């Protein structure tokens, strides 16, 4: 009888086939590059999704700027709509960034403990790296808190973009239309201009506080406040 007809995937030997590869160094090192490429592929996909969100955010900024400054009759609250849209993009971006960081942390775990040790055998960085990696594959967890993710994305991307809209909005309600009082220009239907200004400035103060408030760093594998090595410098 053909062996394929007698194969039972529910037997212990069939279910634990990967355990043998984990015990044999040669088999494990043959399996590792395939897993590493898969993780890098997921990480690249996550980066592309982050970039796409930023592209949409920049497109929204360009659109609301064009609409708001098309003529003196264009309502300035288009810029407020742009601020709201950027905030929504930030929410999406934070979720995608946390997923990206979870994949990146596994990639860095392999690079630190396998490839770095292969190039220069000084010992693995994490003693229990295989157990930690296996646990995370069985039960994936996010490595970065929502607060840190918001802080990092505001600092690197969204606060500068929001600042562009703030400057444009202040110019639009104060100088763009000569002779028009700012609190009249800033008003939106049903909301007085003074209230709108207070809400907008409060939003930006909160955003600035979240961006600058010190937090413990949990993101793994990013270049952060690190001087370049000697071999990277142009002499």
Tab-separated table of C-alpha atoms in Angstrom:
chain	number	residue	atom	x	y	z
A	1	UNK	CA	0.000	0.000	0.000
A	2	UNK	CA	1.189	3.529	-0.821
A	3	UNK	CA	2.577	5.390	2.196
A	4	UNK	CA	0.524	8.488	1.345
A	5	UNK	CA	-2.665	6.443	1.774
A	6	UNK	CA	-1.650	5.377	5.287
A	7	UNK	CA	-0.500	8.811	6.458
A	8	UNK	CA	-2.486	10.051	9.423
A	9	UNK	CA	-1.943	13.773	10.198
A	10	UNK	CA	-3.481	13.293	13.652
A	11	UNK	CA	-0.779	10.972	14.950
A	12	UNK	CA	1.701	12.423	17.423
A	13	UNK	CA	4.669	11.983	15.073
A	14	UNK	CA	2.841	13.883	12.331
A	15	UNK	CA	1.741	16.665	14.657
A	16	UNK	CA	5.150	17.079	16.266
A	17	UNK	CA	7.186	16.993	13.061
A	18	UNK	CA	8.478	20.524	13.684
A	19	UNK	CA	9.746	19.549	17.140
A	20	UNK	CA	12.435	17.369	15.556
A	21	UNK	CA	13.631	20.312	13.460
A	22	UNK	CA	13.852	22.383	16.631
A	23	UNK	CA	16.124	19.818	18.284
A	24	UNK	CA	18.487	19.386	15.359
A	25	UNK	CA	20.669	22.486	14.756
A	26	UNK	CA	21.048	21.773	11.045
A	27	UNK	CA	17.311	21.369	10.473
A	28	UNK	CA	16.556	24.397	12.642
A	29	UNK	CA	18.964	26.636	10.740
A	30	UNK	CA	17.476	25.412	7.464
A	31	UNK	CA	13.994	26.314	8.654
A	32	UNK	CA	14.914	29.677	10.183
A	33	UNK	CA	15.600	31.658	6.951
A	34	UNK	CA	12.155	30.791	5.595
A	35	UNK	CA	10.495	32.000	8.776
A	36	UNK	CA	12.653	35.138	8.828
A	37	UNK	CA	11.727	36.018	5.242
A	38	UNK	CA	8.068	35.573	6.107
A	39	UNK	CA	8.314	37.949	9.061
A	40	UNK	CA	10.231	40.512	7.007
A	41	UNK	CA	7.533	40.262	4.335
A	42	UNK	CA	4.828	40.975	6.903
A	43	UNK	CA	6.849	43.885	8.247
A	44	UNK	CA	7.245	45.347	4.753
A	45	UNK	CA	3.496	45.054	4.194
A	46	UNK	CA	2.832	46.841	7.482
A	47	UNK	CA	5.215	49.666	6.513
A	48	UNK	CA	3.423	50.046	3.188
A	49	UNK	CA	0.104	50.375	5.003
A	50	UNK	CA	1.570	53.049	7.283
A	51	UNK	CA	2.915	54.942	4.279
A	52	UNK	CA	-0.471	54.711	2.573
A	53	UNK	CA	-2.183	56.303	5.581
A	54	UNK	CA	0.315	59.166	5.522
A	55	UNK	CA	-0.188	59.628	1.776
A	56	UNK	CA	-3.936	59.949	2.311
A	57	UNK	CA	-3.352	62.443	5.126
A	58	UNK	CA	-1.153	64.602	2.914
A	59	UNK	CA	-3.756	64.408	0.154
A	60	UNK	CA	-6.441	65.631	2.547
A	61	UNK	CA	-4.243	68.558	3.595
A	62	UNK	CA	-3.708	69.573	-0.016
A	63	UNK	CA	-7.440	69.369	-0.717
A	64	UNK	CA	-8.600	71.435	2.270
A	65	UNK	CA	-5.922	74.063	1.655
A	66	UNK	CA	-7.044	74.413	-1.939
A	67	UNK	CA	-10.708	74.677	-0.937
A	68	UNK	CA	-10.123	77.130	1.907
A	69	UNK	CA	-7.982	79.546	-0.087
A	70	UNK	CA	-9.769	79.250	-3.410
A	71	UNK	CA	-11.498	82.590	-2.813
A	72	UNK	CA	-12.450	84.960	-0.013
A	73	UNK	CA	-15.898	83.383	0.033
A	74	UNK	CA	-14.562	79.892	0.778
A	75	UNK	CA	-15.465	78.891	4.358
A	76	UNK	CA	-12.449	78.489	6.647
A	77	UNK	CA	-14.007	75.555	8.458
A	78	UNK	CA	-12.753	73.334	5.628
A	79	UNK	CA	-9.462	73.464	7.532
A	80	UNK	CA	-11.235	72.261	10.669
A	81	UNK	CA	-12.595	69.340	8.671
A	82	UNK	CA	-9.012	68.616	7.632
A	83	UNK	CA	-7.917	68.588	11.288
A	84	UNK	CA	-10.695	66.141	12.096
A	85	UNK	CA	-9.708	63.946	9.145
A	86	UNK	CA	-6.057	63.913	10.271
A	87	UNK	CA	-7.150	62.867	13.750
A	88	UNK	CA	-9.074	59.949	12.260
A	89	UNK	CA	-6.032	58.984	10.185
A	90	UNK	CA	-3.947	59.114	13.367
A	91	UNK	CA	-6.285	56.594	15.016
A	92	UNK	CA	-5.895	54.225	12.056
A	93	UNK	CA	-2.148	54.838	11.962
A	94	UNK	CA	-1.680	54.008	15.657
A	95	UNK	CA	-3.396	50.656	15.240
A	96	UNK	CA	-1.282	49.812	12.201
A	97	UNK	CA	1.893	51.004	13.905
A	98	UNK	CA	1.296	48.718	16.899
A	99	UNK	CA	0.796	45.739	14.564
A	100	UNK	CA	3.955	46.680	12.664
A	101	UNK	CA	5.939	46.937	15.894
A	102	UNK	CA	4.794	43.469	16.986
A	103	UNK	CA	6.231	41.976	13.793
A	104	UNK	CA	9.368	44.103	13.963
A	105	UNK	CA	10.060	42.927	17.519
A	106	UNK	CA	10.160	39.308	16.347
A	107	UNK	CA	12.435	40.226	13.442
A	108	UNK	CA	14.810	42.020	15.807
A	109	UNK	CA	14.773	39.043	18.167
A	110	UNK	CA	16.096	36.821	15.379
A	111	UNK	CA	18.653	39.371	14.175
A	112	UNK	CA	20.033	39.991	17.660
A	113	UNK	CA	20.284	36.382	18.739
A	114	UNK	CA	20.952	34.441	15.530
A	115	UNK	CA	22.476	36.509	12.772
A	116	UNK	CA	24.518	38.810	15.000
A	117	UNK	CA	25.864	35.783	16.850
A	118	UNK	CA	26.693	34.091	13.554
A	119	UNK	CA	28.716	37.075	12.333
A	120	UNK	CA	30.478	37.505	15.675
A	121	UNK	CA	29.929	34.656	18.180
A	122	UNK	CA	29.785	36.589	21.442
A	123	UNK	CA	26.663	34.880	22.754
A	124	UNK	CA	22.970	35.562	22.304
A	125	UNK	CA	21.525	38.777	23.683
A	126	UNK	CA	18.466	37.122	25.217
A	127	UNK	CA	19.054	33.854	27.004
A	128	UNK	CA	15.473	32.602	26.500
A	129	UNK	CA	14.964	34.059	23.048
A	130	UNK	CA	13.631	30.842	21.530
A	131	UNK	CA	11.067	30.400	24.287
A	132	UNK	CA	10.023	34.047	24.114
A	133	UNK	CA	9.661	33.884	20.349
A	134	UNK	CA	7.669	30.636	20.527
A	135	UNK	CA	5.341	32.081	23.170
A	136	UNK	CA	4.720	35.156	21.029
A	137	UNK	CA	3.959	33.028	17.977
A	138	UNK	CA	1.484	30.959	19.966
A	139	UNK	CA	-0.114	33.988	21.628
A	140	UNK	CA	0.838	37.185	19.749
A	141	UNK	CA	0.885	40.311	21.878
A	142	UNK	CA	1.290	44.008	21.140
A	143	UNK	CA	4.566	45.402	22.483
A	144	UNK	CA	3.796	49.126	22.451
A	145	UNK	CA	1.116	50.853	24.492
A	146	UNK	CA	-1.480	53.052	22.832
A	147	UNK	CA	-0.060	56.092	24.591
A	148	UNK	CA	3.469	55.513	23.302
A	149	UNK	CA	2.206	54.763	19.817
A	150	UNK	CA	0.218	58.015	19.733
A	151	UNK	CA	3.207	59.961	21.038
A	152	UNK	CA	5.587	58.515	18.477
A	153	UNK	CA	3.252	58.973	15.509
A	154	UNK	CA	2.408	62.536	16.542
A	155	UNK	CA	6.074	63.403	16.979
A	156	UNK	CA	7.218	61.903	13.713
A	157	UNK	CA	4.312	62.566	11.362
A	158	UNK	CA	1.018	63.980	12.499
A	159	UNK	CA	1.915	66.942	14.696
A	160	UNK	CA	3.887	68.609	11.844
A	161	UNK	CA	0.960	67.965	9.483
A	162	UNK	CA	-1.533	69.323	12.006
A	163	UNK	CA	0.718	72.345	12.534
A	164	UNK	CA	0.473	73.165	8.828
A	165	UNK	CA	-3.308	73.234	9.129
A	166	UNK	CA	-3.151	75.335	12.296
A	167	UNK	CA	-0.953	77.986	10.683
A	168	UNK	CA	-3.176	78.000	7.608
A	169	UNK	CA	-6.316	78.314	9.736
A	170	UNK	CA	-4.907	81.196	11.810
A	171	UNK	CA	-3.909	83.002	8.633
A	172	UNK	CA	-7.296	82.297	7.069
A	173	UNK	CA	-9.304	83.786	9.945
A	174	UNK	CA	-7.033	86.767	10.597
A	175	UNK	CA	-5.255	88.085	7.489
A	176	UNK	CA	-6.721	86.424	4.424
A	177	UNK	CA	-9.794	88.655	4.307
A	178	UNK	CA	-8.842	92.294	5.132
A	179	UNK	CA	-11.256	94.098	7.404
A	180	UNK	CA	-13.047	90.956	8.591
A	181	UNK	CA	-13.002	90.288	12.312
A	182	UNK	CA	-11.394	86.992	13.276
A	183	UNK	CA	-14.143	85.812	15.615
A	184	UNK	CA	-16.668	86.232	12.825
A	185	UNK	CA	-14.517	84.404	10.303
A	186	UNK	CA	-13.724	81.571	12.724
A	187	UNK	CA	-17.383	80.856	13.420
A	188	UNK	CA	-19.037	77.757	12.028
A	189	UNK	CA	-22.797	77.313	11.633
A	190	UNK	CA	-24.265	77.164	15.120
A	191	UNK	CA	-20.971	77.740	16.976
A	192	UNK	CA	-19.561	81.215	17.789
A	193	UNK	CA	-16.066	82.005	16.587
A	194	UNK	CA	-14.642	82.491	20.096
A	195	UNK	CA	-15.801	79.003	21.080
A	196	UNK	CA	-14.253	77.520	17.945
A	197	UNK	CA	-10.916	79.182	18.689
A	198	UNK	CA	-10.919	77.880	22.268
A	199	UNK	CA	-11.702	74.339	21.095
A	200	UNK	CA	-9.017	74.379	18.399
A	201	UNK	CA	-6.299	75.801	20.646
A	202	UNK	CA	-7.216	73.355	23.418
A	203	UNK	CA	-6.959	70.465	20.963
A	204	UNK	CA	-3.484	71.567	19.899
A	205	UNK	CA	-2.307	72.089	23.473
A	206	UNK	CA	-3.419	68.563	24.356
A	207	UNK	CA	-1.721	67.176	21.229
A	208	UNK	CA	1.492	69.009	22.094
A	209	UNK	CA	1.394	67.738	25.679
A	210	UNK	CA	0.879	64.147	24.530
A	211	UNK	CA	3.749	64.510	22.073
A	212	UNK	CA	6.235	65.965	24.546
A	213	UNK	CA	5.181	64.088	27.682
A	214	UNK	CA	8.016	61.689	28.601
A	215	UNK	CA	7.173	57.994	28.421
A	216	UNK	CA	9.167	54.820	28.892
A	217	UNK	CA	10.241	53.517	25.496
A	218	UNK	CA	8.926	50.081	24.570
A	219	UNK	CA	9.232	50.159	20.781
A	220	UNK	CA	11.887	47.645	19.764
A	221	UNK	CA	14.404	47.995	16.979
A	222	UNK	CA	14.091	51.652	16.022
A	223	UNK	CA	16.981	54.060	15.687
A	224	UNK	CA	16.427	56.470	18.535
A	225	UNK	CA	18.967	59.001	19.830
A	226	UNK	CA	21.866	56.817	18.680
A	227	UNK	CA	25.074	58.215	17.207
A	228	UNK	CA	26.210	56.640	13.921
A	229	UNK	CA	28.992	54.097	14.108
A	230	UNK	CA	32.468	54.816	12.785
A	231	UNK	CA	31.969	52.733	9.669
A	232	UNK	CA	28.867	54.741	8.719
A	233	UNK	CA	30.532	58.122	8.743
A	234	UNK	CA	31.854	59.774	5.630
A	235	UNK	CA	35.463	60.655	6.291
